[in-house]
PDB file of C-alpha atoms in Angstrom:
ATOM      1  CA  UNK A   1     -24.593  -9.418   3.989  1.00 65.00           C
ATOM      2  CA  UNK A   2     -24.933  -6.529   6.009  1.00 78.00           C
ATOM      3  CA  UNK A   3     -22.162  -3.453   5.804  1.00 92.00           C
ATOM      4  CA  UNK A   4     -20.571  -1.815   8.209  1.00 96.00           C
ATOM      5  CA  UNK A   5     -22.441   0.687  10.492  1.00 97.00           C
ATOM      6  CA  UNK A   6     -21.434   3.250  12.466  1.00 98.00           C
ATOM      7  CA  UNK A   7     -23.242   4.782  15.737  1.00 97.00           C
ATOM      8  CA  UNK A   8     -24.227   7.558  16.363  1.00 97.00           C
ATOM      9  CA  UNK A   9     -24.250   9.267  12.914  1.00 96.00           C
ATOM     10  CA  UNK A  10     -24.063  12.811  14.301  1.00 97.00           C
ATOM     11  CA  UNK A  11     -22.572  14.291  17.548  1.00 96.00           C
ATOM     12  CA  UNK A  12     -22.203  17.772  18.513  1.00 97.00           C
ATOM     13  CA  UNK A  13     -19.345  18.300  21.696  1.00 97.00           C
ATOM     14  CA  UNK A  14     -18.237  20.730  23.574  1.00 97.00           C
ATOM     15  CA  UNK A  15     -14.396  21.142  24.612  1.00 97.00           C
ATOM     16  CA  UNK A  16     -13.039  19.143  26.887  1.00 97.00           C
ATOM     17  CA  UNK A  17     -15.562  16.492  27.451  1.00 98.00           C
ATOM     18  CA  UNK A  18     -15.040  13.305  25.905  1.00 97.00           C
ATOM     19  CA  UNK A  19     -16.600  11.025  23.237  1.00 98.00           C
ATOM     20  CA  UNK A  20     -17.207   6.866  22.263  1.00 98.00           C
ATOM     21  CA  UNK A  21     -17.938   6.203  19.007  1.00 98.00           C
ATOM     22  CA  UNK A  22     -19.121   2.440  18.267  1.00 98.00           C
ATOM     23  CA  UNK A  23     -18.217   0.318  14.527  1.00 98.00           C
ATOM     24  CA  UNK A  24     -20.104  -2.967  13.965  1.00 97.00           C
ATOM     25  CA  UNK A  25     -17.967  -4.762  11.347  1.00 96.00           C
ATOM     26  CA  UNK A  26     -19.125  -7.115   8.230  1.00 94.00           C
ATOM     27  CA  UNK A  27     -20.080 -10.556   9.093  1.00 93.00           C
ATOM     28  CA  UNK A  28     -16.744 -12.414   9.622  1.00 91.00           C
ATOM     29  CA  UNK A  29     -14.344  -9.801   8.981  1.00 92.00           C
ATOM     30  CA  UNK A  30     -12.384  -9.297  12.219  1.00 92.00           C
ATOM     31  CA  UNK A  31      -9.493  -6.237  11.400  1.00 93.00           C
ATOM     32  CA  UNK A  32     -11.188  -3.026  12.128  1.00 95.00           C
ATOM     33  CA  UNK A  33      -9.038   0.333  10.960  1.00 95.00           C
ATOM     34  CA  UNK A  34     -10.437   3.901  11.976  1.00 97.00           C
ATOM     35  CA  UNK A  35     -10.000   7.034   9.992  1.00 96.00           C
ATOM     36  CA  UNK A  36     -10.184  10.411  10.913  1.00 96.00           C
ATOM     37  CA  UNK A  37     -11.393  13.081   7.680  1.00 95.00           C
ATOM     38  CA  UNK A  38     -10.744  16.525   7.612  1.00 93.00           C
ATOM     39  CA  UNK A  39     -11.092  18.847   4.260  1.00 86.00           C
ATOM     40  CA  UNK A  40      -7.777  20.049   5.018  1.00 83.00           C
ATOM     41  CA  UNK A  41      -6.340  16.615   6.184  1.00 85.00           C
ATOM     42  CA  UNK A  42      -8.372  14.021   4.061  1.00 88.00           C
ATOM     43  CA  UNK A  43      -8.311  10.697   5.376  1.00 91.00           C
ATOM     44  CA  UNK A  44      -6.041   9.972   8.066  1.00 92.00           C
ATOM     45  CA  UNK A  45      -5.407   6.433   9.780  1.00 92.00           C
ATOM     46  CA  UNK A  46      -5.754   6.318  13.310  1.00 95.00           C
ATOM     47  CA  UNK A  47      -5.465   2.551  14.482  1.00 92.00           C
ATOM     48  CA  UNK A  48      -6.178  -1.312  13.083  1.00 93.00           C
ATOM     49  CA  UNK A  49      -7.531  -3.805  15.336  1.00 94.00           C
ATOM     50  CA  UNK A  50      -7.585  -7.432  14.986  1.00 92.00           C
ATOM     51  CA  UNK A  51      -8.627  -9.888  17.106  1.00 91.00           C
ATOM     52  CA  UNK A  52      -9.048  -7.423  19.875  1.00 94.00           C
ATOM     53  CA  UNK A  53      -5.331  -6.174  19.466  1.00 93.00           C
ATOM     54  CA  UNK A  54      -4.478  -2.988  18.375  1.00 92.00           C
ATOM     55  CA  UNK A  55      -1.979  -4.124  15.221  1.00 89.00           C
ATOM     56  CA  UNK A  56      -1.180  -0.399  13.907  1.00 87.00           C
ATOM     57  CA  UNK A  57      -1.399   2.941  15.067  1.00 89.00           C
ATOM     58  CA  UNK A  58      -0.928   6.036  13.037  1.00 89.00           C
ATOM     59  CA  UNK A  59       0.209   9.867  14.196  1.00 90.00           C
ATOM     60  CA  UNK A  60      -2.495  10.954  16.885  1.00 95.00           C
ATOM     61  CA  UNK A  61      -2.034  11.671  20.098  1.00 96.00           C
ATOM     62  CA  UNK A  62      -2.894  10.214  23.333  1.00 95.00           C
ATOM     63  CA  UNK A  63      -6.642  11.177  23.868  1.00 97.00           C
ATOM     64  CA  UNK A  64      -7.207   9.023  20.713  1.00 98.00           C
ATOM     65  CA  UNK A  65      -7.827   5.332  22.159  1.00 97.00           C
ATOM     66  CA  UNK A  66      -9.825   2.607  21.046  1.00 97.00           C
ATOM     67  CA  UNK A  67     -11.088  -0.721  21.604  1.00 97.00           C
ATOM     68  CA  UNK A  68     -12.300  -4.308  19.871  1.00 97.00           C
ATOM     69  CA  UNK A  69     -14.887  -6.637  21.223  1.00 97.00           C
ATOM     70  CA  UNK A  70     -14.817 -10.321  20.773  1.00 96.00           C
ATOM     71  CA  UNK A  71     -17.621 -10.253  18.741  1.00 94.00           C
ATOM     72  CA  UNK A  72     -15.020  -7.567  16.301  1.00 95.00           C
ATOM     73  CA  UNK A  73     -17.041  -4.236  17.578  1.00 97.00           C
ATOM     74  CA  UNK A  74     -14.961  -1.663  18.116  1.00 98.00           C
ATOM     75  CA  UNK A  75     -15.167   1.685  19.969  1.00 98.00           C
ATOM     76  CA  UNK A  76     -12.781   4.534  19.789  1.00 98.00           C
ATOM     77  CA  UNK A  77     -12.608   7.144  22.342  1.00 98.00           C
ATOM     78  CA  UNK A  78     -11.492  10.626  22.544  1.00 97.00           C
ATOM     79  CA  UNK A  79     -11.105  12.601  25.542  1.00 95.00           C
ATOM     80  CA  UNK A  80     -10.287  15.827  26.515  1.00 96.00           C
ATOM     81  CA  UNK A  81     -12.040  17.271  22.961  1.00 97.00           C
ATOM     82  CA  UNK A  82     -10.537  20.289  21.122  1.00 97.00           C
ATOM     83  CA  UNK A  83     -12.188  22.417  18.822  1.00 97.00           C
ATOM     84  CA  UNK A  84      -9.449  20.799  15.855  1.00 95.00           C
ATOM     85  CA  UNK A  85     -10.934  17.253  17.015  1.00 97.00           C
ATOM     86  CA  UNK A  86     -14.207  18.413  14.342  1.00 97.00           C
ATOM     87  CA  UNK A  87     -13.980  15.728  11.593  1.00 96.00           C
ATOM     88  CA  UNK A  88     -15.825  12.654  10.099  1.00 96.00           C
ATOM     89  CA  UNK A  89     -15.077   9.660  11.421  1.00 97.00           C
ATOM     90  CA  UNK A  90     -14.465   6.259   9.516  1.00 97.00           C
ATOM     91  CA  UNK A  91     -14.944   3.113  10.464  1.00 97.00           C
ATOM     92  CA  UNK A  92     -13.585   0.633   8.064  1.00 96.00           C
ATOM     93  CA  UNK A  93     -13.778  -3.513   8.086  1.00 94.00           C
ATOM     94  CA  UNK A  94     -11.426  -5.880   6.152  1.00 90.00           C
ATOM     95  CA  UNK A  95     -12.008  -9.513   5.984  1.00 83.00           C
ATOM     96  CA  UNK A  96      -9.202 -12.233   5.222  1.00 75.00           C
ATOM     97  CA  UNK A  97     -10.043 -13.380   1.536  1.00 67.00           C
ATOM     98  CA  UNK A  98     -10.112 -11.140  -1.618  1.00 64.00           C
ATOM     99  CA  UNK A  99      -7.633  -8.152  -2.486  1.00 66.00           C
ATOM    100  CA  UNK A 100      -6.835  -7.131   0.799  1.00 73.00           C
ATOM    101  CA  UNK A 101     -10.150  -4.422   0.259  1.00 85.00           C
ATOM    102  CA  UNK A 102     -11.928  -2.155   3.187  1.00 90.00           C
ATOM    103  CA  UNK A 103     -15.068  -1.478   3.543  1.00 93.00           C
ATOM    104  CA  UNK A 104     -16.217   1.870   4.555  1.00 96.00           C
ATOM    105  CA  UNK A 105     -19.210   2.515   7.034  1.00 97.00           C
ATOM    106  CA  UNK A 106     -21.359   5.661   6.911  1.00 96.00           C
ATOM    107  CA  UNK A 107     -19.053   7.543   9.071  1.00 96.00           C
ATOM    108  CA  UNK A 108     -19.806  10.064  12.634  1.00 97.00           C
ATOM    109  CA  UNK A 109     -19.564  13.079  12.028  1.00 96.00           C
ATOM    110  CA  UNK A 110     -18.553  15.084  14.893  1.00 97.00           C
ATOM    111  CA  UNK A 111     -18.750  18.478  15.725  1.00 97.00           C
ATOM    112  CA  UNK A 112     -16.468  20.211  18.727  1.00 97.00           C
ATOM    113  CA  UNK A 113     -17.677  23.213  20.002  1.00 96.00           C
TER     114      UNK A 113
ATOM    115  CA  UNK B   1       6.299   6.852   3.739  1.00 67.00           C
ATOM    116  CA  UNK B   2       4.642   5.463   0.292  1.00 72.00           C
ATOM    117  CA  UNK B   3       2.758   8.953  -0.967  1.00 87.00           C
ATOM    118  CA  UNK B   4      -0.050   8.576  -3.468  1.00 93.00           C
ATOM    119  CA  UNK B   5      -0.804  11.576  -5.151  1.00 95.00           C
ATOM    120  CA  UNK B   6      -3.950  11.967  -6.878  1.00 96.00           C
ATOM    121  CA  UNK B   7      -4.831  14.999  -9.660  1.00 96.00           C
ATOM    122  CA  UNK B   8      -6.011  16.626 -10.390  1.00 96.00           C
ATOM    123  CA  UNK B   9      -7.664  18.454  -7.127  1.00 95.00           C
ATOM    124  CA  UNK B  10     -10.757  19.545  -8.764  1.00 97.00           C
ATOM    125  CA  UNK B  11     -12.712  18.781 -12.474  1.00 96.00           C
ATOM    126  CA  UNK B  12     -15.602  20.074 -13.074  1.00 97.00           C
ATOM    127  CA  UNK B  13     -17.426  19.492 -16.194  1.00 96.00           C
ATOM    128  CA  UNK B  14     -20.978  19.020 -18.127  1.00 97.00           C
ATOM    129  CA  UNK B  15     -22.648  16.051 -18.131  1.00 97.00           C
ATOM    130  CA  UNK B  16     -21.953  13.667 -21.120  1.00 97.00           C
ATOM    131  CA  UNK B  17     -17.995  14.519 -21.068  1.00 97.00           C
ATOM    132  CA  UNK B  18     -15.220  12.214 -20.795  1.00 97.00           C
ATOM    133  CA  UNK B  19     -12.961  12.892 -17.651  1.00 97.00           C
ATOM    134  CA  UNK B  20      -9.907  11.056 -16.103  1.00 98.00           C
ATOM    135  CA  UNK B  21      -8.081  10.968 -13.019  1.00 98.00           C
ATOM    136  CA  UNK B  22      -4.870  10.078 -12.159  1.00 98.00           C
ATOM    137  CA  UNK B  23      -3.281   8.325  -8.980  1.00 97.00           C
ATOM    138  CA  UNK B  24       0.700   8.207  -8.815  1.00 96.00           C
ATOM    139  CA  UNK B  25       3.481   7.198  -6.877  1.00 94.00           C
ATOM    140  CA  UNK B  26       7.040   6.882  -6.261  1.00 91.00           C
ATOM    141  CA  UNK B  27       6.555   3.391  -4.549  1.00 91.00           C
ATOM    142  CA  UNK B  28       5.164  -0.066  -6.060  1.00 91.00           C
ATOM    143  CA  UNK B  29       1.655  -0.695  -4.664  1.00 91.00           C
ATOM    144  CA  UNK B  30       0.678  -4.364  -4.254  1.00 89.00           C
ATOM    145  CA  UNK B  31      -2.546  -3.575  -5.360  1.00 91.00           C
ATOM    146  CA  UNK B  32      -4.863  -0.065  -5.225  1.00 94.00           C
ATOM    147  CA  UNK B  33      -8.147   0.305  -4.308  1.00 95.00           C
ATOM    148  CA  UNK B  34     -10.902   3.108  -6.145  1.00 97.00           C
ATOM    149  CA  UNK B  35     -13.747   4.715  -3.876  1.00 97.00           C
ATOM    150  CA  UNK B  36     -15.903   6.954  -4.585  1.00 97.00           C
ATOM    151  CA  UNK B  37     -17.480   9.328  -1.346  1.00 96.00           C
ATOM    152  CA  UNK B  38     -20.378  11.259  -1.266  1.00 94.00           C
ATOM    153  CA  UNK B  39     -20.900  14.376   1.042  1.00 88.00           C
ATOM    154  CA  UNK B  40     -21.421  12.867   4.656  1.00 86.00           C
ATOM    155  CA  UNK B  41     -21.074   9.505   3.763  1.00 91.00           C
ATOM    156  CA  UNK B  42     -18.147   7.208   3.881  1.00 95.00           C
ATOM    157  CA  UNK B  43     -16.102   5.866   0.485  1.00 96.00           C
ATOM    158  CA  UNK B  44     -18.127   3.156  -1.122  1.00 95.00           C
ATOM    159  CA  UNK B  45     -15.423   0.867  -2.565  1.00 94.00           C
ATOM    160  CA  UNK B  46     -15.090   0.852  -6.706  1.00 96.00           C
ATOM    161  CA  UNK B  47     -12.653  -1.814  -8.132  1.00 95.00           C
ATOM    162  CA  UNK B  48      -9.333  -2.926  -6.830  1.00 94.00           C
ATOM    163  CA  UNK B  49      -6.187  -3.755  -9.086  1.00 94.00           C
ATOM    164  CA  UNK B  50      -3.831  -6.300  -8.706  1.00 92.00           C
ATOM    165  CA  UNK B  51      -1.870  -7.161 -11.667  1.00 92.00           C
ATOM    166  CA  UNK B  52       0.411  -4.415 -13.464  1.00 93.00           C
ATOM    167  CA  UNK B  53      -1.300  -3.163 -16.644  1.00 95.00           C
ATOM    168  CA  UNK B  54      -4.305  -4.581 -15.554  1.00 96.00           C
ATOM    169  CA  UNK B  55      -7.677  -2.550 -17.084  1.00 97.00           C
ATOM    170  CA  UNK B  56     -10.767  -3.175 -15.675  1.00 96.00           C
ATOM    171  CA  UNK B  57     -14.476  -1.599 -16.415  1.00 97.00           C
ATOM    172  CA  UNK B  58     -17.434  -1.013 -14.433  1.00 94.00           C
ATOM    173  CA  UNK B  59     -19.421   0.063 -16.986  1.00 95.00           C
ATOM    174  CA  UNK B  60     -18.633   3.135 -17.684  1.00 97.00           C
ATOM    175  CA  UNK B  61     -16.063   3.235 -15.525  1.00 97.00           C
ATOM    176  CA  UNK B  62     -12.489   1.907 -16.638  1.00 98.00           C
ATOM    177  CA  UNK B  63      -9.873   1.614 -14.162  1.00 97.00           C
ATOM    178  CA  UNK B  64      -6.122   0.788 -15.174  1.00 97.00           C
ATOM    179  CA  UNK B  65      -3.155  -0.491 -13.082  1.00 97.00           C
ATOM    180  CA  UNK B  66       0.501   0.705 -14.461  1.00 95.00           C
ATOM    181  CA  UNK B  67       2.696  -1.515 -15.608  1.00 95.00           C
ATOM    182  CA  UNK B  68       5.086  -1.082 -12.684  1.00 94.00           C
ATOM    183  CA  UNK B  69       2.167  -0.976 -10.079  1.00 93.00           C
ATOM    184  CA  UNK B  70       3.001   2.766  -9.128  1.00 94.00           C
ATOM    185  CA  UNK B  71       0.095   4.305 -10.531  1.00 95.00           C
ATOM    186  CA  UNK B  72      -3.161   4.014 -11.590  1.00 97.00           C
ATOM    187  CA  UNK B  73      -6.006   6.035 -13.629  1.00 97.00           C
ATOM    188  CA  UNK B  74      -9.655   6.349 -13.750  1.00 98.00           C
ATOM    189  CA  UNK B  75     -11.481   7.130 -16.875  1.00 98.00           C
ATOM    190  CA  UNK B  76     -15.242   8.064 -17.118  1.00 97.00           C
ATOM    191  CA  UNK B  77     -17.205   7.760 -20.404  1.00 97.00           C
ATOM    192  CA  UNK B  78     -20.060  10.046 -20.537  1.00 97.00           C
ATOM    193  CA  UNK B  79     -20.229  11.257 -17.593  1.00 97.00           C
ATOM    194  CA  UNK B  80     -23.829  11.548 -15.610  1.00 97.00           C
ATOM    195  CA  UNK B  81     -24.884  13.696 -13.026  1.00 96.00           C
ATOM    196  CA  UNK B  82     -24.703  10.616 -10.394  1.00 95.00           C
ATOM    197  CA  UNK B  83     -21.145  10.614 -11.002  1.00 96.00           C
ATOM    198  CA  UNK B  84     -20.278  13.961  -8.916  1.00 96.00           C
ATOM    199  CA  UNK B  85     -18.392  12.957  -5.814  1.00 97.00           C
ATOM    200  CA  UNK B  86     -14.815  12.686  -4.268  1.00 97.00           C
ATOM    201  CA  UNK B  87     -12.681   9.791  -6.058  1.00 98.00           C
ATOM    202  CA  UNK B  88     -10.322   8.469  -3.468  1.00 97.00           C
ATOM    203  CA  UNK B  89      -7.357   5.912  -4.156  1.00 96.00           C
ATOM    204  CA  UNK B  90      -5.546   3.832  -1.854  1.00 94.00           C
ATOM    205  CA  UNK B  91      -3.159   0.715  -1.334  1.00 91.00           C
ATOM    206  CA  UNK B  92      -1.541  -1.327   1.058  1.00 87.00           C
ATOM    207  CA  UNK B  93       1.422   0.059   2.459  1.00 83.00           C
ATOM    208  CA  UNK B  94       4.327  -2.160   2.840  1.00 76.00           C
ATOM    209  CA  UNK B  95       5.118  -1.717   6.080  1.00 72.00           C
ATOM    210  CA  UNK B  96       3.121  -2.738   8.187  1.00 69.00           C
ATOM    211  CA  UNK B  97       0.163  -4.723   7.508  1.00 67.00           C
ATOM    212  CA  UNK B  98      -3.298  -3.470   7.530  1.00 71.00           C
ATOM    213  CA  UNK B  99      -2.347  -0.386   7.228  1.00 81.00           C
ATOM    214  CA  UNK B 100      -3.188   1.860   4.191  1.00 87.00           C
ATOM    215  CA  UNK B 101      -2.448   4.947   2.585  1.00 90.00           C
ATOM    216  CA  UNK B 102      -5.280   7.386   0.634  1.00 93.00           C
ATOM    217  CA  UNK B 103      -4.409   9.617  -1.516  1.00 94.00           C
ATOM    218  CA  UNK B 104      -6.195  13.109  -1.049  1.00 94.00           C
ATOM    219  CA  UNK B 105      -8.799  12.489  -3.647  1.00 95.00           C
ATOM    220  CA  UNK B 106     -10.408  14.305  -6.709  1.00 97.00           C
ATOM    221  CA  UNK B 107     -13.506  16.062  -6.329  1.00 97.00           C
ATOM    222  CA  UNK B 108     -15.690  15.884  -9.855  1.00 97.00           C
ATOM    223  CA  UNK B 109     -18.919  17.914 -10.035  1.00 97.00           C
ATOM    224  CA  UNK B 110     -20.913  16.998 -12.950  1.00 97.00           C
ATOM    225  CA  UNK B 111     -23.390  19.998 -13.648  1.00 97.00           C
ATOM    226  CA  UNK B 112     -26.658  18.665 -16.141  1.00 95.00           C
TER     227      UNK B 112
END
């Protein structure tokens, strides 16, 4: 079964303009939770979707948005970029058997400048 | 909020030592998940725990659940160069579904 993947890998910004990553979930799982990573930060939630409905959000502002596809893609979207808005970003897929487990894609890393 | 606090921040030690890492909390965790992240890449998942004083191994990896479900440890045998990397926990938080809390992870560096 194929994992999850995450496009692009790499992204280099400048301030202000504004960014759409893309997460293609496992086979069959349909809850798709993305993470923000910082050094200083570590990993911090930014929203679950399931079944095309955001289900949780965590503490980000605004220009942090995102988005699920029928098919369980997702896309999150920042606009407006700030230099702070530098971090690797998680993508992370859950199905509904097992021990409630996520599973990680490669990441984006993106780089504000 | 249902903290997990991970230490220690930092171990660094020579290949064929033992090391362990801890993963507490205040607050009773359903179950906890173990990754382990590489530079640039995302957490590749380890073992989960479910049952309180639960031990589990991954070869030389052993991974135990406390009995009250509030913390959890990760021992290394021998450790191998391949090892070196950031060991995240998590869990389930328990309010609000599908939503999960990481602790802020142990980085081990194991030198040859």
């Amino acid at each position: 079964k194929a994992g999850v993947t995450q496009t692009p890998r790499y992204l280099i910004k400048t301030r202000g303009q504004q960014v759409t990553l893309s997460c293609s979930p496992i086979s069959g799982h349909r809850s798709v939770s993305w993470y923000q990573q910082t050094p200083g930060q570590g990993l911090q939630f930014l929203f679950e979707y399931f079944s095309e409905t955001q289900r949780n959000k965590g503490n980000f502002p605004g220009r942090f948005s995102g988005r699920q596809f029928s098919n369980s893609r997702s896309e999150m979207n920042v606009s407006t970029l700030e230099l702070g808005d530098s971090a690797l970003y998680l993508c992370a897929s859950r199905g509904q058997a097992g021990y409630n487990e996520q599973f990680f894609g490669p990441g984006t890393r993106l780089t504000v400048l | 909020t249902q903290l997990l606090e991970q230490s220690p921040q930092f171990l660094s030690i020579q290949e064929g030592e033992n090391l362990t890492v801890y993963c507490n909390s205040s607050s009773v965790f359903s179950s906890l998940q173990w990754y382990r992240q590489e530079p640039g890449e995302g957490p590749v998942l380890l073992v989960t725990v479910v049952t309180g004083g639960e031990v589990k191994k991954l070869k030389r990896l052993t991974f135990q659940f406390g009995d009250a479900r509030k913390d959890s440890s990760l021992h290394i045998t021998a450790a191998q160069p391949g090892d070196t990397g950031l060991y995240l926990c998590a869990g389930p938080t328990t309010d609000s579904w599908g939503k999960f809390q990481f602790g802020a992870g142990t980085q081990v560096v194991v030198t040859p």
